Amino acid sequence: MSSISATYQEDAEIQKKRWIILIVLNLFTFMSTLDGSIVNIALPVLVKELQLPMGQVVWVTTGYLMAICSVILFFGKLGDIVGKIRIFKIGTIIFIIGSLLCGLSASLPFLIASRIIQAMGASMTMANSQGIVTDIFPSTERGKALGLIGTFVSLGSIAGPSLGGIIVSTLGWEYIFWVNVPIGLIAIVLGWKVLPKDLVRVKSKIDIPGSMLFAVFIITLFAGLLLGQQLGYGDNRIILALTTAAAAFIVFIILELRGSHPLLQLSLFKNPLFSLSILCAFLVFVANFCFNIIAPFYAQNMLNLSPFYAGFLLMLFPISMVIVAPLSGALSDKIGSEFLTFAGLIVMVIAQFGLARLHDGSSVVLVGLWIAMLGIGSGLFGSPNNSLIMSTVPRTQLGSAGSVNSLVRNVGMVVGITVATTILFNVMSSKAGHRVTDLVPGHPDIFLSGMHVVFMTSAGICLVSALLTGWRMITIRKAKRAAA
């Protein structure tokens, strides 16, 4: 049940401001997703400045993403109960405070703790932005508005290494966090002026047991996977963490199936088109984050580019994507989404195979070509797939679908980092003849061996997604023919 006194669509003043509201939402969508990847380019710098091995510094990225994954469903549910706009506003303030603290960090523990604060704010904004758009925009413009949020999500996720490289080399690593503060303050002031009061609140209870179990599942799973790289997966502590994760997940699913106020609407997954589209989105984020975590080290340590020039090289990904994504989104309205998502994935597979053939003497032009192709493929895939996800669910479940979409994206990022670093370190260790969790000075061949296997794996992941998307395309066309 929900108490509704009026709708935003009936309020002329709110409708006048709706595109400004979307700008505010997109600013925080961009910054919160950007901060999931912007640190990647600074990792080699942090390794030197904080004198830490690569395996430990990766926690600056994964800690942020793990925290978001742990609480995003909780904040989505809380937004439905106490008001999505209220939770979004609180989240913006917490995010800015976390960003300020990150830049002031002088040690790894303080930086990770600050990143978790930042992640709490980011998850509050991410969990509710799509629901706010759904409430405010009329049905004739809702798809376009949700598509723009999806574009900013993808752009923020991918633009991190390139923008970060330019900021790190010109201002210092602290400013990759501090840049959020002035932009965020402008967005907060603008948001408090244009964002309306909450009208829709669902009479429901917060699923505390479900929320806690899901957080335990996420933290123990990813902590076990990431620490297993350093300690070995045969270590009793790693086995205990992964066993706890499996048990927490099983109990969580049982509770959600039986509960009257579940944290996660499992009924969404009864729709095969929704489930397949979500799975494809997950696989693409896994593949893209394999690239995101490896590419900065390749550009700086193998091609010997400065963070500034490495940032410009990696910028080809988001530039290609931002050009192609709106065109792909507009084209999908005319010809449908199925073929465009399939074509995008095929382009990504080719680009990933190209990246897998690079070495320390590769031409920067060739490297740039493969990076740009990866961006074009992602741009072709992203907007149409988001449209498919949101169009397959009823309006009453759009908020839940948006929350699941955000969760899957962030889990995909963490899994991508985990897959990339696990494969990289295992192949490097095998090549070196001893346990390796860092670059081996004077032996670029050891890193390149690991990198090649990582990119072959991410190409395989994209290929699986392409096959699933091809099957989805054929199924939808058959259904349309049968209906006609």
GROMACS .gro file of C-alpha atoms in nm, residues 4-429:
model
  426
    4ILE     CA    1  -0.041   0.934  -0.266
    5SER     CA    2  -0.186   1.285  -0.239
    6ALA     CA    3  -0.102   1.380  -0.600
    7THR     CA    4   0.140   1.292  -0.876
    8TYR     CA    5   0.445   1.484  -0.994
    9GLN     CA    6   0.314   1.467  -1.352
   10GLU     CA    7   0.013   1.680  -1.247
   11ASP     CA    8   0.233   1.952  -1.093
   12ALA     CA    9   0.316   2.212  -1.360
   13GLU     CA   10   0.602   2.365  -1.157
   14ILE     CA   11   0.778   2.030  -1.116
   15GLN     CA   12   0.729   1.947  -1.484
   16LYS     CA   13   0.900   2.275  -1.577
   17LYS     CA   14   1.202   2.171  -1.370
   18ARG     CA   15   1.211   1.802  -1.466
   19TRP     CA   16   1.517   1.827  -1.697
   20ILE     CA   17   1.709   2.029  -1.433
   21ILE     CA   18   1.618   1.757  -1.181
   22LEU     CA   19   1.757   1.499  -1.425
   23ILE     CA   20   2.084   1.698  -1.451
   24VAL     CA   21   2.119   1.692  -1.068
   25LEU     CA   22   2.050   1.316  -1.060
   26ASN     CA   23   2.296   1.255  -1.345
   27LEU     CA   24   2.572   1.459  -1.178
   28PHE     CA   25   2.564   1.230  -0.874
   29THR     CA   26   2.509   0.921  -1.089
   30PHE     CA   27   2.820   1.013  -1.286
   31MET     CA   28   3.034   1.097  -0.980
   32SER     CA   29   2.932   0.791  -0.775
   33THR     CA   30   2.997   0.548  -1.063
   34LEU     CA   31   3.310   0.739  -1.169
   35ASP     CA   32   3.455   0.685  -0.821
   36GLY     CA   33   3.425   0.311  -0.867
   37SER     CA   34   3.695   0.325  -1.136
   38ILE     CA   35   3.877   0.661  -1.115
   39VAL     CA   36   4.118   0.522  -0.852
   40ASN     CA   37   4.243   0.253  -1.092
   41ILE     CA   38   4.479   0.491  -1.276
   42ALA     CA   39   4.616   0.612  -0.940
   43LEU     CA   40   4.691   0.258  -0.815
   44PRO     CA   41   5.049   0.253  -0.957
   45VAL     CA   42   5.106   0.596  -0.795
   46LEU     CA   43   4.961   0.476  -0.460
   47VAL     CA   44   5.182   0.167  -0.477
   48LYS     CA   45   5.488   0.396  -0.489
   49GLU     CA   46   5.372   0.672  -0.251
   50LEU     CA   47   5.228   0.445   0.021
   51GLN     CA   48   5.496   0.177  -0.045
   52LEU     CA   49   5.244  -0.106  -0.065
   53PRO     CA   50   5.212  -0.413  -0.292
   54MET     CA   51   4.960  -0.401  -0.578
   55GLY     CA   52   4.748  -0.674  -0.412
   56GLN     CA   53   4.677  -0.451  -0.109
   57VAL     CA   54   4.620  -0.122  -0.294
   58VAL     CA   55   4.344  -0.285  -0.506
   59TRP     CA   56   4.131  -0.273  -0.187
   60VAL     CA   57   4.092   0.104  -0.239
   61THR     CA   58   3.872   0.020  -0.540
   62THR     CA   59   3.713  -0.303  -0.418
   63GLY     CA   60   3.633  -0.170  -0.068
   64TYR     CA   61   3.422   0.105  -0.227
   65LEU     CA   62   3.237  -0.132  -0.460
   66MET     CA   63   3.184  -0.397  -0.189
   67ALA     CA   64   3.030  -0.138   0.045
   68ILE     CA   65   2.791  -0.022  -0.230
   69CYS     CA   66   2.687  -0.379  -0.314
   70SER     CA   67   2.629  -0.459   0.056
   71VAL     CA   68   2.377  -0.180   0.121
   72ILE     CA   69   2.227  -0.072  -0.214
   73LEU     CA   70   1.917  -0.294  -0.184
   74PHE     CA   71   1.866  -0.174   0.175
   75PHE     CA   72   1.875   0.193   0.073
   76GLY     CA   73   1.644   0.122  -0.221
   77LYS     CA   74   1.389  -0.029   0.017
   78LEU     CA   75   1.441   0.251   0.272
   79GLY     CA   76   1.379   0.506  -0.004
   80ASP     CA   77   1.043   0.344  -0.082
   81ILE     CA   78   0.944   0.365   0.287
   82VAL     CA   79   1.071   0.708   0.404
   83GLY     CA   80   1.098   0.879   0.065
   84LYS     CA   81   1.336   0.833  -0.228
   85ILE     CA   82   1.417   1.204  -0.257
   86ARG     CA   83   1.494   1.234   0.117
   87ILE     CA   84   1.738   0.939   0.102
   88PHE     CA   85   1.893   1.076  -0.219
   89LYS     CA   86   1.955   1.417  -0.053
   90ILE     CA   87   2.115   1.262   0.257
   91GLY     CA   88   2.328   1.043   0.030
   92THR     CA   89   2.467   1.343  -0.159
   93ILE     CA   90   2.595   1.500   0.165
   94ILE     CA   91   2.753   1.176   0.291
   95PHE     CA   92   2.920   1.123  -0.049
   96ILE     CA   93   3.080   1.470  -0.040
   97ILE     CA   94   3.205   1.419   0.319
   98GLY     CA   95   3.355   1.082   0.218
   99SER     CA   96   3.523   1.239  -0.087
  100LEU     CA   97   3.680   1.511   0.131
  101LEU     CA   98   3.812   1.252   0.380
  102CYS     CA   99   3.956   1.034   0.099
  103GLY     CA  100   4.177   1.320  -0.020
  104LEU     CA  101   4.299   1.381   0.338
  105SER     CA  102   4.404   1.015   0.386
  106ALA     CA  103   4.769   0.951   0.470
  107SER     CA  104   4.745   0.573   0.518
  108LEU     CA  105   4.574   0.280   0.348
  109PRO     CA  106   4.335   0.195   0.641
  110PHE     CA  107   4.216   0.560   0.665
  111LEU     CA  108   4.171   0.577   0.286
  112ILE     CA  109   3.968   0.254   0.278
  113ALA     CA  110   3.752   0.372   0.573
  114SER     CA  111   3.690   0.704   0.392
  115ARG     CA  112   3.602   0.514   0.075
  116ILE     CA  113   3.339   0.315   0.269
  117ILE     CA  114   3.180   0.642   0.394
  118GLN     CA  115   3.184   0.768   0.034
  119ALA     CA  116   3.025   0.439  -0.079
  120MET     CA  117   2.739   0.473   0.173
  121GLY     CA  118   2.646   0.808   0.017
  122ALA     CA  119   2.691   0.676  -0.337
  123SER     CA  120   2.463   0.377  -0.273
  124MET     CA  121   2.188   0.605  -0.131
  125THR     CA  122   2.189   0.809  -0.454
  126MET     CA  123   2.228   0.510  -0.689
  127ALA     CA  124   1.946   0.310  -0.529
  128ASN     CA  125   1.691   0.589  -0.566
  129SER     CA  126   1.777   0.794  -0.878
  130GLN     CA  127   1.595   0.566  -1.125
  131GLY     CA  128   1.288   0.555  -0.900
  132ILE     CA  129   1.282   0.938  -0.878
  133VAL     CA  130   1.297   0.964  -1.258
  134THR     CA  131   1.014   0.709  -1.289
  135ASP     CA  132   0.796   0.913  -1.052
  136ILE     CA  133   0.867   1.256  -1.206
  137PHE     CA  134   0.881   1.197  -1.581
  138PRO     CA  135   0.566   1.127  -1.783
  139SER     CA  136   0.549   0.790  -1.957
  140THR     CA  137   0.620   0.954  -2.296
  141GLU     CA  138   0.964   1.073  -2.175
  142ARG     CA  139   1.047   0.818  -1.909
  143GLY     CA  140   1.241   0.586  -2.142
  144LYS     CA  141   1.455   0.872  -2.270
  145ALA     CA  142   1.526   0.995  -1.913
  146LEU     CA  143   1.612   0.644  -1.785
  147GLY     CA  144   1.829   0.594  -2.094
  148LEU     CA  145   2.023   0.913  -2.011
  149ILE     CA  146   2.082   0.790  -1.655
  150GLY     CA  147   2.204   0.458  -1.800
  151THR     CA  148   2.442   0.649  -2.030
  152PHE     CA  149   2.584   0.849  -1.738
  153VAL     CA  150   2.619   0.527  -1.534
  154SER     CA  151   2.820   0.360  -1.811
  155LEU     CA  152   3.018   0.677  -1.882
  156GLY     CA  153   3.104   0.724  -1.514
  157SER     CA  154   3.209   0.360  -1.481
  158ILE     CA  155   3.439   0.371  -1.783
  159ALA     CA  156   3.574   0.730  -1.777
  160GLY     CA  157   3.752   0.684  -1.442
  161PRO     CA  158   4.100   0.574  -1.557
  162SER     CA  159   4.124   0.840  -1.829
  163LEU     CA  160   4.000   1.136  -1.624
  164GLY     CA  161   4.194   1.008  -1.323
  165GLY     CA  162   4.518   0.996  -1.521
  166ILE     CA  163   4.490   1.361  -1.620
  167ILE     CA  164   4.400   1.469  -1.263
  168VAL     CA  165   4.673   1.256  -1.097
  169SER     CA  166   4.949   1.388  -1.325
  170THR     CA  167   4.846   1.756  -1.307
  171LEU     CA  168   4.719   1.795  -0.950
  172GLY     CA  169   4.805   1.480  -0.749
  173TRP     CA  170   4.612   1.166  -0.648
  174GLU     CA  171   4.420   1.344  -0.368
  175TYR     CA  172   4.234   1.555  -0.627
  176ILE     CA  173   4.065   1.254  -0.786
  177PHE     CA  174   3.850   1.267  -0.470
  178TRP     CA  175   3.851   1.641  -0.403
  179VAL     CA  176   3.719   1.720  -0.753
  180ASN     CA  177   3.386   1.578  -0.631
  181VAL     CA  178   3.354   1.842  -0.358
  182PRO     CA  179   3.290   2.162  -0.562
  183ILE     CA  180   3.084   1.978  -0.826
  184GLY     CA  181   2.890   1.798  -0.553
  185LEU     CA  182   2.820   2.118  -0.358
  186ILE     CA  183   2.682   2.288  -0.671
  187ALA     CA  184   2.463   1.982  -0.737
  188ILE     CA  185   2.345   1.976  -0.372
  189VAL     CA  186   2.247   2.345  -0.375
  190LEU     CA  187   2.071   2.299  -0.711
  191GLY     CA  188   1.908   1.977  -0.590
  192TRP     CA  189   1.768   2.130  -0.272
  193LYS     CA  190   1.609   2.405  -0.486
  194VAL     CA  191   1.455   2.190  -0.759
  195LEU     CA  192   1.392   1.847  -0.601
  196PRO     CA  193   1.032   1.828  -0.474
  197LYS     CA  194   0.907   1.676  -0.148
  198ASP     CA  195   0.835   1.304  -0.146
  199LEU     CA  196   0.475   1.219  -0.236
  200VAL     CA  197   0.498   0.842  -0.258
  201ARG     CA  198   0.583   0.630   0.045
  202VAL     CA  199   0.519   0.258   0.063
  203LYS     CA  200   0.373   0.120   0.385
  204SER     CA  201   0.619  -0.159   0.441
  205LYS     CA  202   0.875  -0.285   0.689
  206ILE     CA  203   1.251  -0.291   0.642
  207ASP     CA  204   1.377  -0.646   0.601
  208ILE     CA  205   1.650  -0.626   0.868
  209PRO     CA  206   1.743  -1.001   0.866
  210GLY     CA  207   1.754  -0.999   0.484
  211SER     CA  208   1.962  -0.679   0.478
  212MET     CA  209   2.214  -0.819   0.725
  213LEU     CA  210   2.239  -1.157   0.553
  214PHE     CA  211   2.292  -0.993   0.213
  215ALA     CA  212   2.568  -0.770   0.354
  216VAL     CA  213   2.736  -1.076   0.513
  217PHE     CA  214   2.711  -1.262   0.181
  218ILE     CA  215   2.870  -0.978  -0.022
  219ILE     CA  216   3.148  -0.900   0.228
  220THR     CA  217   3.253  -1.260   0.298
  221LEU     CA  218   3.231  -1.361  -0.071
  222PHE     CA  219   3.445  -1.081  -0.209
  223ALA     CA  220   3.679  -1.064   0.089
  224GLY     CA  221   3.736  -1.440   0.049
  225LEU     CA  222   3.795  -1.414  -0.325
  226LEU     CA  223   4.031  -1.114  -0.300
  227LEU     CA  224   4.228  -1.225   0.007
  228GLY     CA  225   4.255  -1.571  -0.146
  229GLN     CA  226   4.488  -1.419  -0.408
  230GLN     CA  227   4.735  -1.325  -0.134
  231LEU     CA  228   4.688  -1.609   0.117
  232GLY     CA  229   4.598  -1.891  -0.123
  233TYR     CA  230   4.251  -2.046  -0.156
  234GLY     CA  231   4.353  -2.345   0.055
  235ASP     CA  232   4.391  -2.121   0.362
  236ASN     CA  233   4.139  -2.213   0.637
  237ARG     CA  234   4.031  -1.848   0.678
  238ILE     CA  235   3.949  -1.820   0.308
  239ILE     CA  236   3.757  -2.149   0.311
  240LEU     CA  237   3.561  -2.024   0.618
  241ALA     CA  238   3.481  -1.690   0.446
  242LEU     CA  239   3.355  -1.856   0.127
  243THR     CA  240   3.154  -2.117   0.322
  244THR     CA  241   2.995  -1.838   0.526
  245ALA     CA  242   2.910  -1.654   0.203
  246ALA     CA  243   2.739  -1.963   0.056
  247ALA     CA  244   2.541  -2.027   0.378
  248ALA     CA  245   2.435  -1.659   0.407
  249PHE     CA  246   2.317  -1.657   0.044
  250ILE     CA  247   2.110  -1.975   0.082
  251VAL     CA  248   1.942  -1.850   0.402
  252PHE     CA  249   1.886  -1.508   0.240
  253ILE     CA  250   1.703  -1.663  -0.060
  254ILE     CA  251   1.486  -1.879   0.171
  255LEU     CA  252   1.392  -1.574   0.382
  256GLU     CA  253   1.316  -1.361   0.073
  257LEU     CA  254   1.088  -1.631  -0.072
  258ARG     CA  255   0.894  -1.662   0.256
  259GLY     CA  256   0.899  -1.298   0.375
  260SER     CA  257   0.600  -1.061   0.339
  261HIS     CA  258   0.829  -0.755   0.294
  262PRO     CA  259   1.133  -0.893   0.105
  263LEU     CA  260   1.444  -0.684   0.046
  264LEU     CA  261   1.477  -0.828  -0.306
  265GLN     CA  262   1.175  -0.880  -0.535
  266LEU     CA  263   1.267  -1.228  -0.660
  267SER     CA  264   0.950  -1.231  -0.873
  268LEU     CA  265   1.135  -1.001  -1.117
  269PHE     CA  266   1.356  -1.294  -1.216
  270LYS     CA  267   1.054  -1.501  -1.325
  271ASN     CA  268   1.061  -1.287  -1.639
  272PRO     CA  269   1.321  -1.465  -1.862
  273LEU     CA  270   1.383  -1.155  -2.077
  274PHE     CA  271   1.460  -0.945  -1.768
  275SER     CA  272   1.689  -1.214  -1.622
  276LEU     CA  273   1.878  -1.261  -1.951
  277SER     CA  274   1.922  -0.885  -2.002
  278ILE     CA  275   2.047  -0.844  -1.644
  279LEU     CA  276   2.289  -1.136  -1.690
  280CYS     CA  277   2.428  -0.984  -2.011
  281ALA     CA  278   2.475  -0.646  -1.837
  282PHE     CA  279   2.659  -0.823  -1.554
  283LEU     CA  280   2.893  -1.008  -1.794
  284VAL     CA  281   2.975  -0.685  -1.983
  285PHE     CA  282   3.067  -0.503  -1.660
  286VAL     CA  283   3.286  -0.799  -1.558
  287ALA     CA  284   3.467  -0.782  -1.895
  288ASN     CA  285   3.501  -0.402  -1.889
  289PHE     CA  286   3.645  -0.402  -1.538
  290CYS     CA  287   3.901  -0.665  -1.639
  291PHE     CA  288   4.015  -0.399  -1.887
  292ASN     CA  289   3.982  -0.112  -1.634
  293ILE     CA  290   4.207  -0.274  -1.371
  294ILE     CA  291   4.475  -0.403  -1.614
  295ALA     CA  292   4.497  -0.119  -1.870
  296PRO     CA  293   4.647   0.150  -1.638
  297PHE     CA  294   4.933  -0.084  -1.540
  298TYR     CA  295   4.994  -0.182  -1.904
  299ALA     CA  296   4.994   0.182  -2.022
  300GLN     CA  297   5.221   0.311  -1.744
  301ASN     CA  298   5.452   0.016  -1.677
  302MET     CA  299   5.474  -0.156  -2.017
  303LEU     CA  300   5.438   0.139  -2.259
  304ASN     CA  301   5.616   0.371  -2.008
  305LEU     CA  302   5.352   0.644  -2.046
  306SER     CA  303   5.307   0.903  -1.771
  307PRO     CA  304   4.969   0.902  -1.588
  308PHE     CA  305   4.881   1.211  -1.797
  309TYR     CA  306   4.939   1.045  -2.137
  310ALA     CA  307   4.805   0.709  -2.013
  311GLY     CA  308   4.489   0.896  -1.914
  312PHE     CA  309   4.456   1.044  -2.263
  313LEU     CA  310   4.504   0.700  -2.421
  314LEU     CA  311   4.241   0.541  -2.197
  315MET     CA  312   4.010   0.840  -2.264
  316LEU     CA  313   3.945   0.687  -2.608
  317PHE     CA  314   3.712   0.436  -2.438
  318PRO     CA  315   3.463   0.686  -2.284
  319ILE     CA  316   3.490   0.928  -2.582
  320SER     CA  317   3.396   0.649  -2.826
  321MET     CA  318   3.121   0.535  -2.594
  322VAL     CA  319   2.969   0.879  -2.534
  323ILE     CA  320   2.951   0.935  -2.913
  324VAL     CA  321   2.798   0.596  -2.992
  325ALA     CA  322   2.565   0.545  -2.689
  326PRO     CA  323   2.310   0.823  -2.768
  327LEU     CA  324   2.304   0.721  -3.137
  328SER     CA  325   2.253   0.358  -3.036
  329GLY     CA  326   1.976   0.457  -2.792
  330ALA     CA  327   1.795   0.665  -3.057
  331LEU     CA  328   1.836   0.389  -3.317
  332SER     CA  329   1.698   0.127  -3.076
  333ASP     CA  330   1.367   0.322  -3.063
  334LYS     CA  331   1.338   0.272  -3.441
  335ILE     CA  332   1.474  -0.078  -3.507
  336GLY     CA  333   1.456  -0.238  -3.160
  337SER     CA  334   1.730  -0.317  -2.908
  338GLU     CA  335   1.809  -0.681  -2.983
  339PHE     CA  336   2.032  -0.645  -3.291
  340LEU     CA  337   2.224  -0.344  -3.148
  341THR     CA  338   2.313  -0.527  -2.825
  342PHE     CA  339   2.432  -0.828  -3.028
  343ALA     CA  340   2.640  -0.611  -3.265
  344GLY     CA  341   2.795  -0.423  -2.971
  345LEU     CA  342   2.905  -0.747  -2.806
  346ILE     CA  343   3.063  -0.879  -3.127
  347VAL     CA  344   3.266  -0.555  -3.157
  348MET     CA  345   3.371  -0.596  -2.791
  349VAL     CA  346   3.484  -0.957  -2.851
  350ILE     CA  347   3.704  -0.846  -3.144
  351ALA     CA  348   3.852  -0.560  -2.938
  352GLN     CA  349   3.927  -0.788  -2.641
  353PHE     CA  350   4.105  -1.038  -2.867
  354GLY     CA  351   4.305  -0.746  -3.009
  355LEU     CA  352   4.405  -0.633  -2.657
  356ALA     CA  353   4.515  -0.991  -2.580
  357ARG     CA  354   4.778  -0.968  -2.857
  358LEU     CA  355   4.948  -0.649  -2.729
  359HIS     CA  356   5.304  -0.647  -2.590
  360ASP     CA  357   5.555  -0.396  -2.447
  361GLY     CA  358   5.659  -0.282  -2.798
  362SER     CA  359   5.308  -0.232  -2.936
  363SER     CA  360   5.230   0.089  -3.122
  364VAL     CA  361   5.029   0.340  -2.916
  365VAL     CA  362   4.810   0.390  -3.226
  366LEU     CA  363   4.724   0.018  -3.233
  367VAL     CA  364   4.653   0.017  -2.858
  368GLY     CA  365   4.428   0.321  -2.907
  369LEU     CA  366   4.243   0.148  -3.190
  370TRP     CA  367   4.151  -0.153  -2.973
  371ILE     CA  368   4.053   0.072  -2.679
  372ALA     CA  369   3.829   0.285  -2.907
  373MET     CA  370   3.668  -0.031  -3.048
  374LEU     CA  371   3.593  -0.151  -2.696
  375GLY     CA  372   3.423   0.183  -2.629
  376ILE     CA  373   3.220   0.161  -2.951
  377GLY     CA  374   3.105  -0.191  -2.861
  378SER     CA  375   3.008  -0.084  -2.508
  379GLY     CA  376   2.821   0.217  -2.646
  380LEU     CA  377   2.628   0.001  -2.892
  381PHE     CA  378   2.535  -0.246  -2.616
  382GLY     CA  379   2.464  -0.027  -2.310
  383SER     CA  380   2.164   0.197  -2.384
  384PRO     CA  381   1.958  -0.064  -2.577
  385ASN     CA  382   2.020  -0.326  -2.305
  386ASN     CA  383   1.914  -0.082  -2.029
  387SER     CA  384   1.600  -0.010  -2.230
  388LEU     CA  385   1.530  -0.385  -2.256
  389ILE     CA  386   1.577  -0.429  -1.879
  390MET     CA  387   1.341  -0.147  -1.780
  391SER     CA  388   1.081  -0.226  -2.049
  392THR     CA  389   1.036  -0.587  -1.938
  393VAL     CA  390   0.895  -0.504  -1.591
  394PRO     CA  391   0.564  -0.348  -1.484
  395ARG     CA  392   0.566   0.017  -1.368
  396THR     CA  393   0.496  -0.089  -1.007
  397GLN     CA  394   0.832  -0.271  -1.002
  398LEU     CA  395   1.047  -0.014  -1.186
  399GLY     CA  396   1.210   0.098  -0.858
  400SER     CA  397   1.305  -0.259  -0.766
  401ALA     CA  398   1.429  -0.324  -1.120
  402GLY     CA  399   1.646  -0.010  -1.108
  403SER     CA  400   1.791  -0.116  -0.772
  404VAL     CA  401   1.868  -0.468  -0.902
  405ASN     CA  402   2.025  -0.314  -1.215
  406SER     CA  403   2.251  -0.094  -0.998
  407LEU     CA  404   2.342  -0.390  -0.776
  408VAL     CA  405   2.429  -0.613  -1.073
  409ARG     CA  406   2.645  -0.336  -1.222
  410ASN     CA  407   2.846  -0.293  -0.901
  411VAL     CA  408   2.877  -0.668  -0.840
  412GLY     CA  409   2.999  -0.698  -1.200
  413MET     CA  410   3.270  -0.439  -1.130
  414VAL     CA  411   3.391  -0.627  -0.820
  415VAL     CA  412   3.381  -0.962  -0.999
  416GLY     CA  413   3.572  -0.809  -1.293
  417ILE     CA  414   3.848  -0.685  -1.060
  418THR     CA  415   3.854  -1.022  -0.881
  419VAL     CA  416   3.869  -1.223  -1.205
  420ALA     CA  417   4.138  -0.997  -1.355
  421THR     CA  418   4.367  -0.988  -1.050
  422THR     CA  419   4.321  -1.359  -0.968
  423ILE     CA  420   4.412  -1.466  -1.323
  424LEU     CA  421   4.692  -1.207  -1.349
  425PHE     CA  422   4.864  -1.309  -1.022
  426ASN     CA  423   4.820  -1.684  -1.083
  427VAL     CA  424   4.970  -1.668  -1.434
  428MET     CA  425   5.249  -1.435  -1.314
  429SER     CA  426   5.325  -1.669  -1.022
   0.00000   0.00000   0.00000
